[in-house]
Short mmCIF file of C-alpha atoms and ligand atoms in Angstrom, two decimals:
data_model
loop_
_atom_site.label_atom_id
_atom_site.label_comp_id
_atom_site.label_asym_id
_atom_site.label_seq_id
_atom_site.Cartn_x
_atom_site.Cartn_y
_atom_site.Cartn_z
CA UNK A 1 0.00 0.23 -0.10
CA UNK A 2 2.82 2.48 0.83
CA UNK A 3 4.31 1.81 -2.43
CA UNK A 4 1.60 2.16 -4.30
CA UNK A 5 1.35 5.78 -2.50
CA UNK A 6 4.31 6.72 -2.81
CA UNK A 7 6.15 5.18 -5.76
CA UNK A 8 4.17 3.53 -7.81
CA UNK A 9 5.52 3.67 -11.21
CA UNK A 10 8.92 2.32 -10.39
CA UNK A 11 7.04 -0.23 -8.30
CA UNK A 12 4.98 -0.99 -11.06
CA UNK A 13 8.24 -1.19 -13.75
CA UNK A 14 10.10 -3.03 -11.62
CA UNK A 15 7.57 -5.43 -11.53
CA UNK A 16 7.02 -5.94 -14.67
CA UNK A 17 10.89 -6.40 -15.47
CA UNK A 18 10.74 -8.97 -12.29
CA UNK A 19 7.51 -10.96 -12.87
CA UNK A 20 6.45 -10.67 -17.15
CA UNK A 21 3.33 -9.89 -18.37
CA UNK A 22 0.63 -10.36 -15.51
CA UNK A 23 2.04 -9.41 -11.87
CA UNK A 24 -0.64 -9.81 -9.62
CA UNK A 25 -0.38 -7.03 -6.16
CA UNK A 26 -1.91 -7.64 -3.14
CA UNK A 27 -3.74 -4.90 -1.20
CA UNK A 28 -6.05 -5.82 1.44
CA UNK A 29 -9.41 -7.05 -0.47
CA UNK A 30 -8.01 -5.44 -3.32
CA UNK A 31 -6.57 -7.77 -6.37
CA UNK A 32 -4.46 -5.73 -8.75
CA UNK A 33 -3.40 -7.35 -11.95
CA UNK A 34 -0.76 -5.52 -13.93
CA UNK A 35 -1.24 -6.90 -18.33
CA UNK A 36 2.25 -6.28 -20.00
CA UNK A 37 1.81 -7.82 -23.40
CA UNK A 38 0.40 -6.06 -26.19
CA UNK A 39 -1.92 -9.13 -26.60
CA UNK A 40 -3.24 -8.46 -23.35
CA UNK A 41 -4.03 -5.20 -23.61
CA UNK A 42 -6.16 -5.73 -26.56
CA UNK A 43 -7.48 -8.04 -24.75
CA UNK A 44 -9.01 -5.59 -21.73
CA UNK A 45 -9.37 -2.73 -24.17
CA UNK A 46 -10.61 -3.93 -26.98
CA UNK A 47 -11.87 -7.90 -27.05
CA UNK A 48 -13.43 -8.42 -24.16
CA UNK A 49 -14.42 -5.06 -22.99
CA UNK A 50 -17.51 -5.63 -22.65
CA UNK A 51 -15.92 -7.11 -18.91
CA UNK A 52 -14.73 -4.59 -17.41
CA UNK A 53 -15.85 -1.12 -16.22
CA UNK A 54 -13.87 1.70 -15.47
CA UNK A 55 -11.54 2.10 -12.47
CA UNK A 56 -12.36 3.77 -8.70
CA UNK A 57 -10.46 6.78 -9.76
CA UNK A 58 -12.25 7.20 -12.05
CA UNK A 59 -15.40 6.75 -10.22
CA UNK A 60 -14.25 9.35 -7.69
CA UNK A 61 -13.85 11.98 -10.28
CA UNK A 62 -17.17 11.79 -10.94
CA UNK A 63 -17.29 13.74 -8.21
CA UNK A 64 -15.93 16.88 -10.82
CA UNK A 65 -16.90 15.32 -14.28
CA UNK A 66 -20.14 13.84 -13.48
CA UNK A 67 -21.73 11.29 -15.74
CA UNK A 68 -19.34 13.23 -18.45
CA UNK A 69 -18.00 11.11 -21.39
CA UNK A 70 -14.88 10.23 -19.07
CA UNK A 71 -16.93 8.62 -16.08
CA UNK A 72 -20.10 7.47 -16.71
CA UNK A 73 -20.67 3.50 -18.40
CA UNK A 74 -22.67 1.47 -20.10
CA UNK A 75 -25.84 2.92 -22.29
CA UNK A 76 -25.55 5.90 -21.04
CA UNK A 77 -22.05 5.89 -22.12
CA UNK A 78 -22.96 4.90 -25.86
CA UNK A 79 -25.46 7.16 -25.84
CA UNK A 80 -23.50 10.57 -24.89
CA UNK A 81 -20.74 9.16 -26.85
CA UNK A 82 -22.46 9.51 -30.25
CA UNK A 83 -24.12 12.77 -28.73
CA UNK A 84 -20.82 14.21 -28.23
CA UNK A 85 -19.11 12.64 -31.48
CA UNK A 86 -20.10 15.10 -34.30
CA UNK A 87 -18.26 17.66 -32.68
CA UNK A 88 -15.44 15.87 -33.35
CA UNK A 89 -15.67 15.43 -37.35
CA UNK A 90 -12.35 15.57 -39.06
CA UNK A 91 -14.27 19.03 -41.25
CA UNK A 92 -15.04 20.37 -37.11
CA UNK A 93 -11.57 20.64 -35.53
CA UNK A 94 -10.28 21.80 -39.38
CA UNK A 95 -11.75 24.51 -38.19
CA UNK A 96 -10.31 24.94 -34.92
CA UNK A 97 -7.22 24.45 -35.96
CA UNK A 98 -6.77 28.37 -36.90
CA UNK A 99 -7.69 29.33 -33.34
CA UNK A 100 -4.92 26.18 -31.68
CA UNK A 101 -2.74 27.79 -34.07
CA UNK A 102 -3.50 32.24 -32.86
CA UNK A 103 -3.56 30.39 -29.62
CA UNK A 104 0.13 29.49 -30.05
CA UNK A 105 1.59 32.49 -31.47
CA UNK A 106 -0.48 35.05 -28.86
CA UNK A 107 1.29 32.76 -26.34
CA UNK A 108 5.11 32.72 -27.71
CA UNK A 109 5.21 36.84 -28.69
CA UNK A 110 5.48 37.39 -24.54
CA UNK A 111 8.54 35.73 -24.63
CA UNK A 112 11.68 37.72 -25.07
CA UNK A 113 14.63 36.13 -26.02
CA UNK A 114 17.35 34.69 -23.59
CA UNK A 115 13.56 34.63 -21.17
CA UNK A 116 13.61 31.75 -18.35
CA UNK A 117 10.31 30.00 -19.02
CA UNK A 118 8.75 27.15 -17.50
CA UNK A 119 7.49 25.46 -19.53
CA UNK A 120 5.46 23.39 -18.73
CA UNK A 121 3.87 25.98 -16.61
CA UNK A 122 3.29 28.05 -20.34
CA UNK A 123 2.37 24.70 -21.86
CA UNK A 124 -0.89 24.04 -19.33
CA UNK A 125 -1.83 27.91 -19.83
CA UNK A 126 -1.65 27.37 -23.94
CA UNK A 127 -4.00 24.65 -24.20
CA UNK A 128 -6.27 25.64 -21.18
CA UNK A 129 -6.41 28.93 -24.58
CA UNK A 130 -7.06 26.77 -26.86
CA UNK A 131 -10.09 24.65 -25.36
CA UNK A 132 -11.83 26.86 -23.17
CA UNK A 133 -11.81 29.08 -27.25
CA UNK A 134 -12.79 25.85 -28.91
CA UNK A 135 -15.20 24.67 -26.27
CA UNK A 136 -16.43 27.74 -25.26
CA UNK A 137 -16.11 29.98 -27.69
CA UNK A 138 -14.64 32.91 -24.52
CA UNK A 139 -10.76 33.54 -23.67
CA UNK A 140 -9.55 32.13 -20.83
CA UNK A 141 -6.84 33.51 -21.01
CA UNK A 142 -8.07 37.00 -19.70
CA UNK A 143 -7.34 37.36 -16.32
CA UNK A 144 -10.60 38.63 -15.61
CA UNK A 145 -12.20 35.53 -17.15
CA UNK A 146 -13.59 33.74 -14.45
CA UNK A 147 -13.92 30.31 -16.06
CA UNK A 148 -10.09 29.92 -15.97
CA UNK A 149 -9.44 31.31 -12.63
CA UNK A 150 -12.05 29.07 -11.33
CA UNK A 151 -10.54 25.86 -13.31
CA UNK A 152 -7.44 26.51 -12.16
CA UNK A 153 -8.42 25.68 -8.31
CA UNK A 154 -10.76 22.71 -9.26
CA UNK A 155 -8.38 21.01 -11.10
CA UNK A 156 -5.32 22.12 -8.40
CA UNK A 157 -7.86 19.81 -6.51
CA UNK A 158 -9.24 17.38 -8.85
CA UNK A 159 -5.48 15.57 -8.05
CA UNK A 160 -6.31 15.15 -4.62
CA UNK A 161 -9.91 14.29 -4.81
CA UNK A 162 -8.92 11.07 -6.77
CA UNK A 163 -6.33 9.95 -4.11
CA UNK A 164 -6.99 6.65 -2.20
CA UNK A 165 -8.36 8.25 1.07
CA UNK A 166 -9.94 10.74 -0.84
CA UNK A 167 -12.91 10.51 0.79
CA UNK A 168 -12.08 11.09 4.50
CA UNK A 169 -9.68 13.52 3.69
CA UNK A 170 -13.01 15.59 1.86
CA UNK A 171 -14.84 15.32 5.50
CA UNK A 172 -11.74 17.36 6.84
CA UNK A 173 -12.47 21.04 6.81
CA UNK A 174 -9.24 21.75 5.34
CA UNK A 175 -8.39 24.50 2.91
CA UNK A 176 -8.21 22.93 -0.45
CA UNK A 177 -11.09 21.29 0.03
CA UNK A 178 -12.64 24.44 0.63
CA UNK A 179 -11.04 26.38 -2.20
CA UNK A 180 -12.00 23.08 -3.56
CA UNK A 181 -15.62 23.10 -3.47
CA UNK A 182 -15.62 26.99 -3.38
CA UNK A 183 -13.95 27.25 -7.13
CA UNK A 184 -17.00 24.14 -7.86
CA UNK A 185 -19.54 26.19 -7.50
CA UNK A 186 -18.32 29.09 -9.06
CA UNK A 187 -17.35 27.02 -11.96
CA UNK A 188 -20.66 26.00 -12.11
CA UNK A 189 -22.79 28.84 -12.17
CA UNK A 190 -20.97 30.01 -14.90
CA UNK A 191 -20.55 27.07 -16.96
CA UNK A 192 -24.56 26.81 -16.73
CA UNK A 193 -24.89 30.82 -17.68
CA UNK A 194 -23.45 29.97 -20.54
CA UNK A 195 -25.66 27.76 -21.75
CA UNK A 196 -28.89 29.37 -20.77
CA UNK A 197 -27.45 32.12 -22.59
CA UNK A 198 -27.18 29.90 -25.26
CA UNK A 199 -30.52 28.40 -25.59
CA UNK A 200 -31.82 31.86 -25.99
CA UNK A 201 -29.93 33.13 -28.46
CA UNK A 202 -30.50 29.83 -30.50
CA UNK A 203 -27.03 30.99 -31.90
CA UNK A 204 -24.35 28.21 -33.13
CA UNK A 205 -20.77 30.25 -32.50
CA UNK A 206 -19.08 26.98 -34.14
CA UNK A 207 -17.40 26.23 -31.27
CA UNK A 208 -17.99 22.40 -28.97
CA UNK A 209 -20.59 24.00 -26.77
CA UNK A 210 -22.69 24.84 -30.23
CA UNK A 211 -22.56 21.40 -31.30
CA UNK A 212 -23.28 20.07 -28.11
CA UNK A 213 -26.31 22.35 -28.05
CA UNK A 214 -27.51 21.28 -31.03
CA UNK A 215 -26.91 16.96 -30.90
CA UNK A 216 -29.87 15.52 -31.30
CA UNK A 217 -29.64 11.56 -30.31
CA UNK A 218 -31.27 10.26 -33.74
CA UNK A 219 -29.70 6.45 -33.72
CA UNK A 220 -31.73 6.14 -30.32
CA UNK A 221 -34.55 8.33 -28.77
CA UNK A 222 -33.48 11.72 -30.27
CA UNK A 223 -33.86 13.89 -27.42
CA UNK A 224 -30.10 15.99 -27.01
CA UNK A 225 -29.07 16.82 -24.00
CA UNK A 226 -30.55 18.03 -20.82
CA UNK A 227 -27.89 21.13 -18.71
CA UNK A 228 -26.20 18.69 -15.99
CA UNK A 229 -25.31 16.38 -19.32
CA UNK A 230 -23.78 18.84 -21.35
CA UNK A 231 -22.20 20.27 -17.86
CA UNK A 232 -19.84 17.07 -17.55
CA UNK A 233 -19.71 16.68 -20.83
CA UNK A 234 -18.07 20.40 -21.26
CA UNK A 235 -16.46 19.60 -17.99
CA UNK A 236 -15.02 15.98 -18.81
CA UNK A 237 -13.85 17.63 -22.31
CA UNK A 238 -11.84 21.09 -20.38
CA UNK A 239 -10.14 18.61 -18.19
CA UNK A 240 -9.60 16.29 -20.82
CA UNK A 241 -8.55 18.61 -23.63
CA UNK A 242 -5.74 20.71 -21.66
CA UNK A 243 -3.52 18.49 -19.28
CA UNK A 244 -2.86 15.54 -21.51
CA UNK A 245 -1.91 17.97 -24.49
CA UNK A 246 0.51 19.86 -22.41
CA UNK A 247 2.41 17.50 -21.22
CA UNK A 248 2.83 15.90 -24.88
CA UNK A 249 3.58 19.30 -25.28
CA UNK A 250 6.30 19.58 -22.73
CA UNK A 251 7.94 16.89 -22.71
CA UNK A 252 8.84 17.55 -26.13
CA UNK A 253 10.27 20.10 -25.87
CA UNK A 254 12.46 18.95 -23.24
CA UNK A 255 13.23 16.01 -25.51
CA UNK A 256 14.03 18.77 -28.46
CA UNK A 257 16.43 20.33 -26.47
CA UNK A 258 18.24 16.77 -25.75
CA UNK A 259 18.65 15.60 -29.44
CA UNK A 260 19.94 18.89 -31.23
CA UNK A 261 20.64 16.96 -34.66
CA UNK A 262 16.03 16.12 -34.60
CA UNK A 263 15.35 19.52 -33.03
CA UNK A 264 17.42 20.92 -36.46
CA UNK A 265 15.94 18.34 -38.72
CA UNK A 266 12.76 19.91 -36.60
CA UNK A 267 13.51 23.63 -37.63
CA UNK A 268 14.03 22.62 -40.98
CA UNK A 269 10.68 21.11 -41.32
CA UNK A 270 8.65 23.59 -39.70
CA UNK A 271 11.30 26.77 -41.41
CA UNK A 272 9.96 24.71 -44.76
CA UNK A 273 6.63 26.00 -44.29
CA UNK A 274 7.93 29.81 -45.20
CA UNK A 275 6.99 32.96 -43.44
CA UNK A 276 3.14 32.44 -42.88
CA UNK A 277 1.49 31.36 -39.97
CA UNK A 278 0.82 26.75 -40.08
CA UNK A 279 -2.62 25.59 -40.86
CA UNK A 280 -4.26 22.53 -41.16
CA UNK A 281 -3.62 22.16 -44.52
CA UNK A 282 -0.22 21.92 -43.71
CA UNK A 283 -0.49 18.69 -41.20
CA UNK A 284 0.88 16.58 -45.03
CA UNK A 285 4.13 18.82 -44.74
CA UNK A 286 4.71 17.91 -40.60
CA UNK A 287 6.09 14.40 -41.50
CA UNK A 288 8.80 14.78 -39.42
CA UNK A 289 6.73 16.79 -36.78
CA UNK A 290 4.25 14.11 -36.39
CA UNK A 291 6.83 11.24 -35.88
CA UNK A 292 8.50 13.98 -32.69
CA UNK A 293 5.97 13.97 -30.93
CA UNK A 294 4.40 10.31 -31.60
CA UNK A 295 8.48 9.31 -30.23
CA UNK A 296 8.16 11.71 -27.48
CA UNK A 297 4.45 10.33 -26.39
CA UNK A 298 6.18 6.82 -26.64
CA UNK A 299 8.86 7.80 -24.23
CA UNK A 300 6.57 10.63 -21.52
CA UNK A 301 2.60 9.03 -22.67
CA UNK A 302 0.45 11.62 -20.73
CA UNK A 303 -2.02 9.02 -19.50
CA UNK A 304 0.59 6.94 -18.48
CA UNK A 305 -2.06 3.91 -17.12
CA UNK A 306 -5.67 2.80 -18.27
CA UNK A 307 -7.53 1.59 -14.87
CA UNK A 308 -10.38 -1.27 -14.85
CA UNK A 309 -12.33 -4.01 -12.83
CA UNK A 310 -13.95 -7.17 -14.37
CA UNK A 311 -17.23 -7.95 -14.34
CA UNK A 312 -17.07 -11.61 -14.58
CA UNK A 313 -14.09 -13.82 -13.89
CA UNK A 314 -11.68 -14.42 -17.57
CA UNK A 315 -8.69 -16.62 -17.89
CA UNK A 316 -5.28 -15.05 -19.68
CA UNK A 317 -2.09 -16.26 -20.49
CA UNK A 318 -4.40 -19.37 -19.25
CA UNK A 319 -4.65 -17.65 -15.27
CA UNK A 320 -8.49 -17.40 -14.07
CA UNK A 321 -8.42 -13.99 -13.25
CA UNK A 322 -11.24 -13.60 -10.81
CA UNK A 323 -14.20 -11.31 -11.11
CA UNK A 324 -14.13 -7.63 -9.28
CA UNK A 325 -9.55 -7.79 -10.10
CA UNK A 326 -9.08 -4.49 -11.00
CA UNK A 327 -6.49 -4.65 -14.15
CA UNK A 328 -4.25 -1.92 -15.16
CA UNK A 329 -2.83 -1.49 -18.52
CA UNK A 330 0.12 0.84 -18.55
CA UNK A 331 1.51 2.58 -21.66
CA UNK A 332 4.74 4.02 -19.70
CA UNK A 333 5.55 0.23 -19.29
CA UNK A 334 4.11 -1.11 -22.36
CA UNK A 335 5.84 1.89 -24.66
CA UNK A 336 9.71 1.07 -23.05
CA UNK A 337 9.53 -2.98 -24.17
CA UNK A 338 12.70 -3.72 -25.65
CA UNK A 339 10.21 -6.83 -27.05
CA UNK A 340 8.73 -3.92 -29.41
CA UNK A 341 11.06 -1.12 -29.09
CA UNK A 342 15.14 -1.35 -29.56
CA UNK A 343 16.49 0.42 -27.35
CA UNK A 344 13.47 1.89 -25.68
CA UNK A 345 14.95 4.60 -23.13
CA UNK A 346 16.44 6.76 -26.91
CA UNK A 347 14.53 9.24 -28.41
CA UNK A 348 14.30 8.20 -32.11
CA UNK A 349 11.76 9.95 -33.86
CA UNK A 350 13.09 7.55 -36.76
CA UNK A 351 11.44 4.15 -34.88
CA UNK A 352 7.90 5.84 -36.65
CA UNK A 353 8.52 5.39 -40.45
CA UNK A 354 5.43 4.15 -41.27
CA UNK A 355 7.05 1.35 -42.69
CA UNK A 356 9.21 0.32 -39.59
CA UNK A 357 5.81 1.21 -37.40
CA UNK A 358 3.93 -1.51 -39.49
CA UNK A 359 6.07 -4.45 -38.16
CA UNK A 360 4.99 -3.64 -34.40
CA UNK A 361 1.46 -5.65 -33.05
CA UNK A 362 -1.12 -2.62 -32.32
CA UNK A 363 -1.08 -2.16 -28.83
CA UNK A 364 2.70 -1.89 -28.24
CA UNK A 365 1.69 1.45 -28.48
CA UNK A 366 -1.34 3.00 -26.79
CA UNK A 367 -1.33 6.65 -25.68
CA UNK A 368 -5.23 7.45 -26.43
CA UNK A 369 -6.70 3.54 -25.51
CA UNK A 370 -8.57 1.55 -27.46
CA UNK A 371 -11.84 0.03 -27.73
CA UNK A 372 -15.06 1.95 -27.19
CA UNK A 373 -13.45 3.79 -24.98
CA UNK A 374 -10.50 5.67 -26.96
CA UNK A 375 -9.90 9.37 -26.39
CA UNK A 376 -12.75 11.17 -28.37
CA UNK A 377 -9.88 13.99 -28.58
CA UNK A 378 -7.40 11.89 -30.82
CA UNK A 379 -7.19 13.68 -33.88
CA UNK A 380 -7.80 17.48 -32.11
CA UNK A 381 -4.78 16.22 -30.19
CA UNK A 382 -2.21 15.33 -32.85
CA UNK A 383 -3.46 18.49 -35.03
CA UNK A 384 -3.13 20.92 -31.46
CA UNK A 385 0.23 19.35 -30.99
CA UNK A 386 1.71 19.59 -34.67
CA UNK A 387 0.66 22.67 -35.16
CA UNK A 388 1.82 24.14 -31.96
CA UNK A 389 4.80 22.55 -32.28
CA UNK A 390 5.22 24.19 -35.88
CA UNK A 391 4.07 27.44 -34.32
CA UNK A 392 6.25 27.74 -31.71
CA UNK A 393 8.62 26.39 -33.20
CA UNK A 394 9.29 28.86 -36.26
CA UNK A 395 10.14 30.98 -33.85
CA UNK A 396 11.79 29.68 -30.93
CA UNK A 397 14.09 26.82 -29.46
CA UNK A 398 15.11 25.68 -25.56
CA UNK A 399 17.71 24.66 -24.09
CA UNK A 400 17.03 23.38 -20.23
CA UNK A 401 18.01 24.65 -17.39
CA UNK A 402 17.60 22.42 -14.48
CA UNK A 403 20.83 20.58 -12.96
CA UNK A 404 18.98 17.28 -13.24
CA UNK A 405 16.56 15.91 -16.06
CA UNK A 406 13.67 16.66 -14.79
CA UNK A 407 11.59 13.62 -13.44
CA UNK A 408 8.00 12.28 -13.76
CA UNK A 409 5.52 13.12 -11.40
CA UNK A 410 2.40 10.38 -12.38
CA UNK A 411 -0.98 11.65 -11.60
CA UNK A 412 -3.38 11.39 -13.12
CA UNK A 413 -1.51 12.36 -16.06
CA UNK A 414 2.46 12.87 -16.19
CA UNK A 415 3.74 15.57 -15.17
CA UNK A 416 7.04 17.10 -15.11
CA UNK A 417 7.75 16.60 -11.32
CA UNK A 418 8.31 20.38 -10.93
CA UNK A 419 8.06 22.51 -14.10
CA UNK A 420 10.74 22.26 -17.25
CA UNK A 421 12.45 25.36 -16.31
CA UNK A 422 14.02 26.18 -19.92
CA UNK A 423 15.88 29.77 -21.46
CA UNK A 424 13.39 30.63 -24.54
CA UNK A 425 15.78 31.41 -27.91
CA UNK A 426 15.04 33.42 -30.72
CA UNK A 427 15.75 31.41 -33.81
C1 HEM B 501 -1.91 14.10 -26.01
C2 HEM B 501 -3.53 14.25 -25.89
C3 HEM B 501 -4.26 12.82 -24.90
C4 HEM B 501 -4.37 11.97 -24.65
C5 HEM B 501 -2.62 11.17 -24.07
C6 HEM B 501 -5.30 11.13 -23.74
C7 HEM B 501 -5.04 10.23 -23.44
C8 HEM B 501 -6.79 9.53 -23.26
C9 HEM B 501 -6.60 7.92 -22.81
C10 HEM B 501 -5.52 7.31 -22.70
C11 HEM B 501 -8.42 8.12 -22.82
C12 HEM B 501 -8.76 6.45 -22.64
C13 HEM B 501 -9.19 6.13 -21.38
C14 HEM B 501 -9.31 5.24 -20.61
O1 HEM B 501 -9.82 3.64 -21.66
O2 HEM B 501 -10.51 4.85 -19.32
C15 HEM B 501 -8.65 9.07 -23.34
C16 HEM B 501 -10.36 9.45 -23.00
C17 HEM B 501 -10.77 10.81 -23.01
N1 HEM B 501 -10.18 11.32 -23.98
FE1 HEM B 501 -8.29 12.28 -24.13
N2 HEM B 501 -6.17 12.04 -24.63
C18 HEM B 501 -5.52 13.52 -24.74
C19 HEM B 501 -6.06 14.09 -25.39
C20 HEM B 501 -7.48 14.97 -25.56
C21 HEM B 501 -8.36 16.31 -25.89
C22 HEM B 501 -7.83 17.19 -26.52
C23 HEM B 501 -9.49 16.11 -25.47
C24 HEM B 501 -10.94 16.69 -26.04
C25 HEM B 501 -11.38 17.62 -25.99
C26 HEM B 501 -9.80 14.41 -25.04
C27 HEM B 501 -11.37 14.14 -24.60
C28 HEM B 501 -11.62 12.94 -23.66
C29 HEM B 501 -12.04 12.16 -23.82
C30 HEM B 501 -13.23 13.14 -23.53
C31 HEM B 501 -12.23 10.65 -23.09
C32 HEM B 501 -12.74 9.98 -23.01
C33 HEM B 501 -13.87 8.92 -24.05
C34 HEM B 501 -15.40 8.07 -23.63
O3 HEM B 501 -14.64 7.31 -22.55
O4 HEM B 501 -15.95 8.39 -24.86
N3 HEM B 501 -8.93 14.10 -24.78
N4 HEM B 501 -8.09 10.20 -23.47
#
């Protein structure tokens, strides 16, 4: 228990090395299985997905996210997924590209040459601003913005809220709980007000919220979402849609700073776009940038593990896994498996040349999960990640100024422990 609380990632890594493809941990009455082979991972996420529900951490997350896509289950989840899906249609995402680029350009225009920046902080602000703009058509960056402020406080407490024992913590009059409750109430009030205004005006503002308001369940009951459902989905997209991408970008800037040859090739690719801001039409020309981001999410997968709970007994590699067991599949471990990635610790975007990547089994790399619960924002995230790298990389490179290499902090997402201090150098 202590090790799970204090050093869960090293514990998982060491036990996978020691015991192989299936590892069993017992904590009190809880049986937790770690699965470490792509075929086993595929079985949990895809082939036998009906035999699993979400893990405890996400059940706890319902206090903030309600019955949004991340946390809901069964038929309700399928209906919501059908309703939200159109907002992530390819054409719709292409329309968000302009905001992504504009905000990336705006963020980097605030830096001065040789300025010290915490790139993680900067990327968190940037991706929150992008999701605020594309979701609510609101400028979360402006200081007076009530959503931005309440979101930051709510999400800061969110990481604590999903820890084991958080039920007990919650009942204590801790200052963070008071701040959290106040921020959540403020955030809810604001979101409900925006929903009400939108319903009254009936205007399509071209953002995700408009799509959600317009969505009707054509395959199911034909109904629309209630205000509570809209609030839950909006909150979910805010949370799921910013920290993950921010981490991916932060670790990418760090890795580029450590690999000058890769950085030079990346610069050559973005420079070849010419003297203008990139757009969604440039994605095919940014193939190397995509390989860099892919390799960065291999070493530092923003969602570093996925947990499920088994509904019925099942069998895996000849072992009987009892009902109610927890099963963990861990991107951080799988992505560093030397059976599928030679010299796994080496940062090498060349691994992602299509002909090389095609030789690996599908679930050797799964930063966005798989099956019916696969990330709905995957294409949004690729577009945002690649365009933000290209927009910022045209003008800036970064040099790491920390003494030791940055350590990972495996909370819900894989954050850097103490940020990533860097010097921004104007190119
Ligand atoms: C690099 C960026 C991202 C990564 C690595 C990532 C990763 C993931 C993963 C692994 C899951 C599956 C969780 C599970 O099976 O338990 C997931 C689900 C989800 N993600 Fe993402 N995500 C990213 C960006 C985004 C963005 C930009 C959005 C929205 C704007 C988003 C919205 C969601 C939602 C709503 C779900 C729940 C889907 C469902 O269960 O139906 N994600 N994400």
